[in-house]
mmCIF file of C-alpha atoms in Angstrom:
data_model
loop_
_atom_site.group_PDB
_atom_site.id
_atom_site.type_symbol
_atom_site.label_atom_id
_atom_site.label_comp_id
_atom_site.label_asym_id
_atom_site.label_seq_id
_atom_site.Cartn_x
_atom_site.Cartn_y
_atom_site.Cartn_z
ATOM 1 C CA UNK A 245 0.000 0.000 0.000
ATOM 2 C CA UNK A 246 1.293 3.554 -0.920
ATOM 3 C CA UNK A 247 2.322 5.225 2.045
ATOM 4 C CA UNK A 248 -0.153 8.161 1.351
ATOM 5 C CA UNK A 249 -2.802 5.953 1.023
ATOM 6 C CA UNK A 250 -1.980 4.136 4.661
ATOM 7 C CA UNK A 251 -1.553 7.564 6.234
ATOM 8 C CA UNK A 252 -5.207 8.466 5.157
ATOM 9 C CA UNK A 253 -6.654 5.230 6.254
ATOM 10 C CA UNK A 254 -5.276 5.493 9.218
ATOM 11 C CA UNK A 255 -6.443 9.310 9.876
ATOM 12 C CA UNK A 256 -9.951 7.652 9.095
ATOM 13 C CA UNK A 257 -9.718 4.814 11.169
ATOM 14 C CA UNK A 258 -8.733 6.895 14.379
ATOM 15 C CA UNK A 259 -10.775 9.507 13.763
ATOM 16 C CA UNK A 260 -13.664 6.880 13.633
ATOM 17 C CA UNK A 261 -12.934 5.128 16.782
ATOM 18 C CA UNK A 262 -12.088 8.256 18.803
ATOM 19 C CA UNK A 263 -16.363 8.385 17.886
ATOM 20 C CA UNK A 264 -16.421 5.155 19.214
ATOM 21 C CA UNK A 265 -14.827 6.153 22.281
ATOM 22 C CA UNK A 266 -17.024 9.545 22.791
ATOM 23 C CA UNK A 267 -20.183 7.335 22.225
ATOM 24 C CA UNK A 268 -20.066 4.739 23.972
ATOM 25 C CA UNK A 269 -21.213 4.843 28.022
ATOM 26 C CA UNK A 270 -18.371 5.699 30.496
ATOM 27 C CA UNK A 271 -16.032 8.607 31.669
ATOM 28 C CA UNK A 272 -15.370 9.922 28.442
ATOM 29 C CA UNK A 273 -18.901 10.130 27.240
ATOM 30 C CA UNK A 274 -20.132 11.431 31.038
ATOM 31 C CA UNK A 275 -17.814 14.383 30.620
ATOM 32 C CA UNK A 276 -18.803 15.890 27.306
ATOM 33 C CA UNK A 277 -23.086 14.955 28.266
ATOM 34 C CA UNK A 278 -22.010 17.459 31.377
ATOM 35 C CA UNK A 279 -22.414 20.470 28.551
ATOM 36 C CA UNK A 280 -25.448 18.888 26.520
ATOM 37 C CA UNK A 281 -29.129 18.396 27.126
ATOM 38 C CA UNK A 282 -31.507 15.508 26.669
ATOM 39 C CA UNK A 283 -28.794 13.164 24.889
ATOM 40 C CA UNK A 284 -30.101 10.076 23.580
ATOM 41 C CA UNK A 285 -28.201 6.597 23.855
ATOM 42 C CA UNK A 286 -27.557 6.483 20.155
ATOM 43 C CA UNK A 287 -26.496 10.069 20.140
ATOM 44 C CA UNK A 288 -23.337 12.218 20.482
ATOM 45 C CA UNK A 289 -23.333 15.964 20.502
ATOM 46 C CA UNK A 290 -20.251 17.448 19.095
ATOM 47 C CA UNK A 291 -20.717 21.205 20.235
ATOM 48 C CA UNK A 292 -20.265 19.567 23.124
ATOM 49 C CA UNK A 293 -16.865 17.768 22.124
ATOM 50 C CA UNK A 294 -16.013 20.763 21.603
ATOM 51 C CA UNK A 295 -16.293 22.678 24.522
ATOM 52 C CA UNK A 296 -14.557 20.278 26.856
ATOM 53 C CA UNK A 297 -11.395 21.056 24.122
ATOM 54 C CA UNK A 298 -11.622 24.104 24.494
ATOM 55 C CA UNK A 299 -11.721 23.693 28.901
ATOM 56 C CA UNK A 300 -8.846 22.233 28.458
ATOM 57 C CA UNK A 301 -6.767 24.639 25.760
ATOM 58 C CA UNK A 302 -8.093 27.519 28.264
ATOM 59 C CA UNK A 303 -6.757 25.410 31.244
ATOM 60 C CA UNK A 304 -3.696 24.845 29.458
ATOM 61 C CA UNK A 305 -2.707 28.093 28.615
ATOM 62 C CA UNK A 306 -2.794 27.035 24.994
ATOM 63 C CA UNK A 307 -5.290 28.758 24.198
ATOM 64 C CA UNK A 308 -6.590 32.713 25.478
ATOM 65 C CA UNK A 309 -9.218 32.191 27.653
ATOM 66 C CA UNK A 310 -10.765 35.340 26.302
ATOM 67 C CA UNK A 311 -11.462 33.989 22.808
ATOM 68 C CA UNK A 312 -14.783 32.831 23.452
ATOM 69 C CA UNK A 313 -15.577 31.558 20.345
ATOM 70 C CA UNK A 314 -13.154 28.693 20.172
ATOM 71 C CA UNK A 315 -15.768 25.652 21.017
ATOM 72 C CA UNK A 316 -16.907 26.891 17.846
ATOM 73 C CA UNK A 317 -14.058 27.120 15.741
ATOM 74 C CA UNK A 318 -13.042 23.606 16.666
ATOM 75 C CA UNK A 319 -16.575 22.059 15.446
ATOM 76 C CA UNK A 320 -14.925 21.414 11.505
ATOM 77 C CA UNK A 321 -11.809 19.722 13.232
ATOM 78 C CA UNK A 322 -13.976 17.297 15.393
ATOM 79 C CA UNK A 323 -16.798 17.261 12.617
ATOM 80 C CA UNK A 324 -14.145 15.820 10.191
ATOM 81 C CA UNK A 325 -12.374 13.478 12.670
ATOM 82 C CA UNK A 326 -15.864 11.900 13.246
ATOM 83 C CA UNK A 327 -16.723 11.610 9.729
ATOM 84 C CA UNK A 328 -13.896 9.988 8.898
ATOM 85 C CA UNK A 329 -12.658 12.621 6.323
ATOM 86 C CA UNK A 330 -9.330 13.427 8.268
ATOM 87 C CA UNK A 331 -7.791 14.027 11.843
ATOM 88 C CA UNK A 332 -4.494 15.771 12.383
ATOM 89 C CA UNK A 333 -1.984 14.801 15.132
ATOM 90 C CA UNK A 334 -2.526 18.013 17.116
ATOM 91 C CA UNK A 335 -6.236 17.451 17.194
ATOM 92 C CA UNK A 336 -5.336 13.649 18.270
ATOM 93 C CA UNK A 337 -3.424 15.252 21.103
ATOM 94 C CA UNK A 338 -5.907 17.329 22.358
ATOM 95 C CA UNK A 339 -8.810 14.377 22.705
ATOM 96 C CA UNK A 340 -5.966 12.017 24.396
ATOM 97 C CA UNK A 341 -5.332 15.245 27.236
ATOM 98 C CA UNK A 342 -8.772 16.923 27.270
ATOM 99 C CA UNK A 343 -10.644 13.628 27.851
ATOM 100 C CA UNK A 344 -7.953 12.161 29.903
ATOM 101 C CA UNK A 345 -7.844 8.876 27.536
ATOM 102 C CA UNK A 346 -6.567 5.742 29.453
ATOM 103 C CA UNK A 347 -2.770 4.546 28.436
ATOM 104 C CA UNK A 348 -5.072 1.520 26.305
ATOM 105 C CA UNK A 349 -7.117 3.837 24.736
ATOM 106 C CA UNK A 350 -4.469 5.992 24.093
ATOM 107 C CA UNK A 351 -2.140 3.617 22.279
ATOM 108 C CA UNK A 352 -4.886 2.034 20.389
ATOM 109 C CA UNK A 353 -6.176 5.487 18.523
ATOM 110 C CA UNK A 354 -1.859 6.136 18.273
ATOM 111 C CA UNK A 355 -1.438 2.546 16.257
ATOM 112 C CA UNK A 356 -4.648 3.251 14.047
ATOM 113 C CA UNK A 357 -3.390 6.434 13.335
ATOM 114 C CA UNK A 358 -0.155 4.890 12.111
ATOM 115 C CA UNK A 359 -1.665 2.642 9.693
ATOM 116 C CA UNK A 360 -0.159 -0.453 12.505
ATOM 117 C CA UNK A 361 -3.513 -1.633 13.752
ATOM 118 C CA UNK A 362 -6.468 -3.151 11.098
ATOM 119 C CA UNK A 363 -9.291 -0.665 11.854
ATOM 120 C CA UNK A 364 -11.890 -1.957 14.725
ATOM 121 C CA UNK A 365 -14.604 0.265 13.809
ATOM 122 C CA UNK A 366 -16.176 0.646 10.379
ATOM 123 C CA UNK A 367 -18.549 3.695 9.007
ATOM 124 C CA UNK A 368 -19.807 3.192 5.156
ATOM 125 C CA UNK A 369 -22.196 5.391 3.299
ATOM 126 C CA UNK A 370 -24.884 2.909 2.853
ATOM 127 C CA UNK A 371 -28.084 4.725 1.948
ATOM 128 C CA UNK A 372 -31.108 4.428 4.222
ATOM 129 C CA UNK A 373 -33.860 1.162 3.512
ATOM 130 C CA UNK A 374 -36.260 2.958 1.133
ATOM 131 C CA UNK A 375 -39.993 3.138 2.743
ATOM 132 C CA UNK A 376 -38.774 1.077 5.687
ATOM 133 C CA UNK A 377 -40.137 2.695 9.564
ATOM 134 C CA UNK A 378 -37.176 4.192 11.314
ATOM 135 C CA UNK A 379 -35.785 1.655 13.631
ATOM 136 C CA UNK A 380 -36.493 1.596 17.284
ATOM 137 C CA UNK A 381 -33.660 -0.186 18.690
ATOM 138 C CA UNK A 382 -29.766 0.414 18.582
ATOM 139 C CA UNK A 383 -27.558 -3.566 18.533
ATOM 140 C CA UNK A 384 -25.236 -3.480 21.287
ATOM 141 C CA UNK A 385 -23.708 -6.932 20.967
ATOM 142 C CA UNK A 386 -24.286 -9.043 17.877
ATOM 143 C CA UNK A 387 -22.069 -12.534 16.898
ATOM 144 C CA UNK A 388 -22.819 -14.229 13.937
ATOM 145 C CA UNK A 389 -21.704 -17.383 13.062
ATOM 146 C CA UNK A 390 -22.249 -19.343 9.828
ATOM 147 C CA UNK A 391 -21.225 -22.811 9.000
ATOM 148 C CA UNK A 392 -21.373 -24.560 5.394
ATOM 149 C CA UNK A 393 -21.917 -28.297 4.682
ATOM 150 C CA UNK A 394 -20.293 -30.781 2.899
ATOM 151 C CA UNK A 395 -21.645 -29.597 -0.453
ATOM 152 C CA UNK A 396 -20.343 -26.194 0.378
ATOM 153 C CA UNK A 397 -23.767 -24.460 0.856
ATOM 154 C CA UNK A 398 -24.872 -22.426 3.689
ATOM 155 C CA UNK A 399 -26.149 -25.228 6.520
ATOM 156 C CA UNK A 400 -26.801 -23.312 9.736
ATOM 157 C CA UNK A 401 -26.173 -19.532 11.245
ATOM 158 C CA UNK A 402 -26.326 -19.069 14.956
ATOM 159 C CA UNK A 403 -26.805 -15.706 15.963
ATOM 160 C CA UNK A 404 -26.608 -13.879 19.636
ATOM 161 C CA UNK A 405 -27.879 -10.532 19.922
ATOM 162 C CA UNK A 406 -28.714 -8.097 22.459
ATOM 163 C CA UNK A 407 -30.729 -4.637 21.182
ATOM 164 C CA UNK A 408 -31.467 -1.758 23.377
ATOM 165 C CA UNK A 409 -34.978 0.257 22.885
ATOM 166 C CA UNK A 410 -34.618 3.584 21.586
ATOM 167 C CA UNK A 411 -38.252 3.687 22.543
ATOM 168 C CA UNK A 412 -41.199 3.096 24.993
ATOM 169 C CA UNK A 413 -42.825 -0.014 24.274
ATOM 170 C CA UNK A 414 -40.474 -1.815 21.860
ATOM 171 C CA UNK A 415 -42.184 -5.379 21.868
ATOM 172 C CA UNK A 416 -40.210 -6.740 19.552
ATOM 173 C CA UNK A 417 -37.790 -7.149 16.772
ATOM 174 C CA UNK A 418 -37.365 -7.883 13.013
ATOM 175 C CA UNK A 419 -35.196 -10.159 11.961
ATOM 176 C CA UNK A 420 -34.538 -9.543 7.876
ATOM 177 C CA UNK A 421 -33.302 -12.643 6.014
ATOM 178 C CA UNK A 422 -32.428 -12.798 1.923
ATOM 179 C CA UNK A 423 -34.006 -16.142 1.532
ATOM 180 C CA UNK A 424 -37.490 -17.772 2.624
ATOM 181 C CA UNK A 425 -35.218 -21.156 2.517
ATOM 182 C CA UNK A 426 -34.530 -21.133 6.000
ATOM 183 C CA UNK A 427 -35.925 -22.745 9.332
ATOM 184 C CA UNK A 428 -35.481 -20.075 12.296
ATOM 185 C CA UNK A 429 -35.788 -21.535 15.998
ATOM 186 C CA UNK A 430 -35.404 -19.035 18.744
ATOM 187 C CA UNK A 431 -33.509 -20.582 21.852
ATOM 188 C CA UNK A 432 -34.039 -17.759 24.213
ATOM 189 C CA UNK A 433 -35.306 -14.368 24.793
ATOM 190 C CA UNK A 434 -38.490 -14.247 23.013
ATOM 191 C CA UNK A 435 -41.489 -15.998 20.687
ATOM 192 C CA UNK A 436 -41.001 -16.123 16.951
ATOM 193 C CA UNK A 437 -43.739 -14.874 14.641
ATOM 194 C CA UNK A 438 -44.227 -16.008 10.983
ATOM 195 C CA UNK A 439 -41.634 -15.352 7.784
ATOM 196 C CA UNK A 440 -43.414 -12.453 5.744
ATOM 197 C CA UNK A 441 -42.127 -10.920 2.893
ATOM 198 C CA UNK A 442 -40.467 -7.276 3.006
ATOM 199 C CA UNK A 443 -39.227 -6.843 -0.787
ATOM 200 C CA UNK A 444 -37.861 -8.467 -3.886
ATOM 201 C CA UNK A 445 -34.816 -9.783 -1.628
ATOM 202 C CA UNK A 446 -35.971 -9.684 1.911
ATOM 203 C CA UNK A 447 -38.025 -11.701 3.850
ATOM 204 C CA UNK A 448 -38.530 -11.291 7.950
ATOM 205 C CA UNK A 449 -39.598 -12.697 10.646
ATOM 206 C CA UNK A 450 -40.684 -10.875 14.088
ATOM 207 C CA UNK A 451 -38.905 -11.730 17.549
ATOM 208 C CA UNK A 452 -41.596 -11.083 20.254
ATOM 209 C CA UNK A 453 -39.616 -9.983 23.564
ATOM 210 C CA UNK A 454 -40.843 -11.657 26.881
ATOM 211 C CA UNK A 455 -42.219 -8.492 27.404
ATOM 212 C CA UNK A 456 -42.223 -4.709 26.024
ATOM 213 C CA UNK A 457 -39.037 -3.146 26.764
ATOM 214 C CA UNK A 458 -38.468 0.694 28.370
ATOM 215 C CA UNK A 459 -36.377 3.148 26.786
ATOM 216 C CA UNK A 460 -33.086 2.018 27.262
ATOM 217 C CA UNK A 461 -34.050 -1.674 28.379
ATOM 218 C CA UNK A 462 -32.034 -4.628 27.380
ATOM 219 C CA UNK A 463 -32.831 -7.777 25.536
ATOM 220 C CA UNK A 464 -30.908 -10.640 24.664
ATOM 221 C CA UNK A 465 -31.787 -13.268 22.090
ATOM 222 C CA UNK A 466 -30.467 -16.565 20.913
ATOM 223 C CA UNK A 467 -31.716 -18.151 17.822
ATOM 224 C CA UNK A 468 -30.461 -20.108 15.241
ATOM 225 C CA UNK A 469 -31.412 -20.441 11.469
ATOM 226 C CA UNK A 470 -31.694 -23.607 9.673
ATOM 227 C CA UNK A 471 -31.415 -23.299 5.555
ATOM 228 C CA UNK A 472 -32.541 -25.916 3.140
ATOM 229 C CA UNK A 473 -31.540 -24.235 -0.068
ATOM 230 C CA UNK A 474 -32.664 -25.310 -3.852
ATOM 231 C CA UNK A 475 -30.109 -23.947 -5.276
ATOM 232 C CA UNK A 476 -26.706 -22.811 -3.946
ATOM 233 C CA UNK A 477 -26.410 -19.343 -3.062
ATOM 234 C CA UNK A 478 -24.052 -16.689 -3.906
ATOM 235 C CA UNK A 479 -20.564 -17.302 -2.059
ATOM 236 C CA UNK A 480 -20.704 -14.528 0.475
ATOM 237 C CA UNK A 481 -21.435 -13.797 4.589
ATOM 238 C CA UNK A 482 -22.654 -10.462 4.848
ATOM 239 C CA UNK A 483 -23.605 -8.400 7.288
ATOM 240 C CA UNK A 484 -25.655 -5.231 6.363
ATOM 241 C CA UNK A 485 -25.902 -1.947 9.218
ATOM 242 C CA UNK A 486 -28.120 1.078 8.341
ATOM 243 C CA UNK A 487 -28.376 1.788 12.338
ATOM 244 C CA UNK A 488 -24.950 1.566 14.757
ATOM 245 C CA UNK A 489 -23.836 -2.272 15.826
ATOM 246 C CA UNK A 490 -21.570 -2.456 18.459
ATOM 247 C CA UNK A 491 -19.340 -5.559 19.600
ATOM 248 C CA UNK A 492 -19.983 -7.385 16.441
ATOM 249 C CA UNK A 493 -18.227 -10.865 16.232
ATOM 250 C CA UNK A 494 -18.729 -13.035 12.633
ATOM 251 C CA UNK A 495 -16.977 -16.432 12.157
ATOM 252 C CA UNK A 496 -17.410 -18.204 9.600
ATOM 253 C CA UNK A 497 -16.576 -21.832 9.190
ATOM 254 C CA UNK A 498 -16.048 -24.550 6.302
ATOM 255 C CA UNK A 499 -16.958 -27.953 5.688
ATOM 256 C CA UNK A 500 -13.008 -30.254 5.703
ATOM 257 C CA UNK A 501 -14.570 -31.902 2.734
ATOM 258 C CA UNK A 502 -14.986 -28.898 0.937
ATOM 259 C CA UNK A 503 -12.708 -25.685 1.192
ATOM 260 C CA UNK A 504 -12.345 -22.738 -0.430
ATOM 261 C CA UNK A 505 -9.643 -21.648 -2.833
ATOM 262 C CA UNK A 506 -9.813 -18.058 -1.953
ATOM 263 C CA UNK A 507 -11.244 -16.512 0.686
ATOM 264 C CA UNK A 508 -11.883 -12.596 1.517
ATOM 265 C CA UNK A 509 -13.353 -10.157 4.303
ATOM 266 C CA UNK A 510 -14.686 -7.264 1.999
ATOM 267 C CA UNK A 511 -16.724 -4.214 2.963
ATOM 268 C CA UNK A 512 -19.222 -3.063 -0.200
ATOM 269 C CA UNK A 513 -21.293 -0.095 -0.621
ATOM 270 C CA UNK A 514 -24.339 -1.598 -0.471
ATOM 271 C CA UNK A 515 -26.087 -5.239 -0.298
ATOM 272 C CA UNK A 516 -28.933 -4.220 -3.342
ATOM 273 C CA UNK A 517 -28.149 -4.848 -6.531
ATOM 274 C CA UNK A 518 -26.961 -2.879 -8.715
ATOM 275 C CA UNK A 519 -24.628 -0.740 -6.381
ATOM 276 C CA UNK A 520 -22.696 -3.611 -3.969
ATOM 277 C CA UNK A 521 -19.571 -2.647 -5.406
ATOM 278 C CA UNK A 522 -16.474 -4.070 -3.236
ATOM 279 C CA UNK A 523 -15.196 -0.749 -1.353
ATOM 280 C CA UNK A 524 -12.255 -2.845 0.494
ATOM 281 C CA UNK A 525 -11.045 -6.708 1.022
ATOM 282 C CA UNK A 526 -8.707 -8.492 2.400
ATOM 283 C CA UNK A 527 -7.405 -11.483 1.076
ATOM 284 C CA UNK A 528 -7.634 -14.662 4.297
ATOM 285 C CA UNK A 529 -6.155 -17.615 5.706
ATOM 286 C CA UNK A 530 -8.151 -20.482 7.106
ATOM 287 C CA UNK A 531 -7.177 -21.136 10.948
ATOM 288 C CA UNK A 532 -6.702 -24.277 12.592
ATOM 289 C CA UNK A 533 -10.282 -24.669 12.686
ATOM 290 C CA UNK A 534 -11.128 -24.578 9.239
ATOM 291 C CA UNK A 535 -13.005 -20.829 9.552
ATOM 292 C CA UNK A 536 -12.166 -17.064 9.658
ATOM 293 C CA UNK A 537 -12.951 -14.752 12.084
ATOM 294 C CA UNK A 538 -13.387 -10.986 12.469
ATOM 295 C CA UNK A 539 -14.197 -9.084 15.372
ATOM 296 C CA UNK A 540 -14.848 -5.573 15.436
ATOM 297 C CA UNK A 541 -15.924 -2.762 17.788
ATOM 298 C CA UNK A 542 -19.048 -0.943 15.902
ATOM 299 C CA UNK A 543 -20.229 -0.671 11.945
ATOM 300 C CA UNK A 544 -22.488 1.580 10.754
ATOM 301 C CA UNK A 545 -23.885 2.406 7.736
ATOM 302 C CA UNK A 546 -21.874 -0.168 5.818
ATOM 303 C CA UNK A 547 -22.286 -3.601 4.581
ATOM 304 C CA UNK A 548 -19.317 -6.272 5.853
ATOM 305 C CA UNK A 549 -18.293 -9.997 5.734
ATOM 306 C CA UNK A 550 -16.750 -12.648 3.649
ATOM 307 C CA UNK A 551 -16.874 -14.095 -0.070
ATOM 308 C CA UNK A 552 -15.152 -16.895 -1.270
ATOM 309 C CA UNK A 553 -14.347 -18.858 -4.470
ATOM 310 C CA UNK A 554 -13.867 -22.384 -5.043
#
């Protein structure tokens, strides 16, 4: 890789977790919610950012404390940090020492800056589901795993999840599949409905929680999906995001009797035909275990996984 081209992924990729770090709950996201209002879970307020920056360039001396219009001047730095479109070294500085960042947390945004660590969080430009209700819940744990049989088709996918209601009431939740093909068995956390239809390439099925959840409330649910395909499918494991997921864990895992003779993890812009072009990939190695395996911290707006060839 050109060395301009690492330098810029790696602004990105800091940039992009220093979100992570601001969003998620804790001391970093309890200090800038001090100088914001009515803050939901999902949310982060940069004008906020912001002013605890410029506390600390006052404090500092760095800064005159009689320029009162610095939170505001800082808003494209943080703005573009966030976005992913670029973060400079002195802006890096001042998140580490304004929000106190642990040594960890420190070295990890230093490394993905440097271009030394893969990046752990992932923000795409997928466009929003077209007609579809705005979703009520946030995923806040997800793992995915997918094994293939003998024949080299899709077998079984176990999937953990826990969602958080970004709502009063939230009584369940909609699980989207791309093929009616499939047997789904819930194994915890809630009553399964009947497979509907959503479009051309989705079908879904509704999760009923053990009970309506609060805003904020918790639910975890275990389930596992069963396919009994026709026909083979296309040789990919995706995973598409329109909302935030955090803690997302997807393995994937071969048949001995049938392996694959190239094997990727790929983000694309989109999972609908005729846009899912292939934004990034990364050619793999099979582990001891005959599968691949890819944790990361959040995704959002962005479609991720693995396709093969045999």
């Amino acid at each position: 890789m050109p060395q301009s081209e690492k330098y810029a992924r790696g602004q990105r990729a800091a940039g992009l977790h220093l979100r992570h770090l601001m969003l998620r709950s804790g001391p970093y996201r309890h200090e800038w919610e001090q100088h914001a209002r009515d803050v939901r879970p999902d949310e982060i307020r940069q004008d906020a950012v912001c002013t605890v920056i410029a506390q600390h360039l006052y404090e500092t001396g760095a800064h005159d404390d009689t320029d009162t219009r610095l939170a505001r001047a800082l808003k494209d730095r943080v703005s573009r940090a966030f976005s992913g479109r670029g973060l400079s070294l002195q802006t890096l500085h001042w998140f580490e020492a304004a929000f106190r960042l642990s040594r960890q947390d420190a070295r990890r945004v230093q490394e993905l800056y440097r271009g030394n660590l893969r990046p752990s969080v992932i923000v795409g430009k997928l466009p929003p589901p077209g007609g579809a209700p705005a979703s009520g819940h946030e995923t806040t744990l997800l793992f995915e795993h997918h094994f293939l049989g003998r024949d080299g088709v899709p077998a079984r996918h176990h999937t953990q999840q826990t969602v958080r209601a970004l709502v009063d009431g939230m009584a369940s939740y909609q699980y989207r599949i791309d093929t009616p093909e499939a047997d789904i068995k819930v194994i915890r956390g809630g009553k399964l409905g009947t497979l509907y239809q959503l479009s051309e390439q989705l079908w879904a099925v509704d999760i009923s929680f053990n009970h309506p959840l609060r805003y904020g409330e918790e639910a975890y649910v275990d389930y596992w999906t069963i396919f009994h395909y026709s026909q083979p499918p296309a040789t990919e494991f995706r995973r598409g995001a329109h909302r935030r997921v955090e803690h997302l864990d997807m393995r994937l895992e071969f048949h001995p009797d049938r392996l694959p003779r190239q094997l990727w993890w790929a983000e694309w812009a989109d999972y609908r035909a005729p846009a899912e072009a292939i934004v990034e990939r990364e050619e793999l190695v099979l582990d001891e275990e005959l599968s691949a395996h890819r944790y990361l911290e959040a995704i959002e707006h962005t479609v991720v996984g693995y396709y093969w060839e045999w």
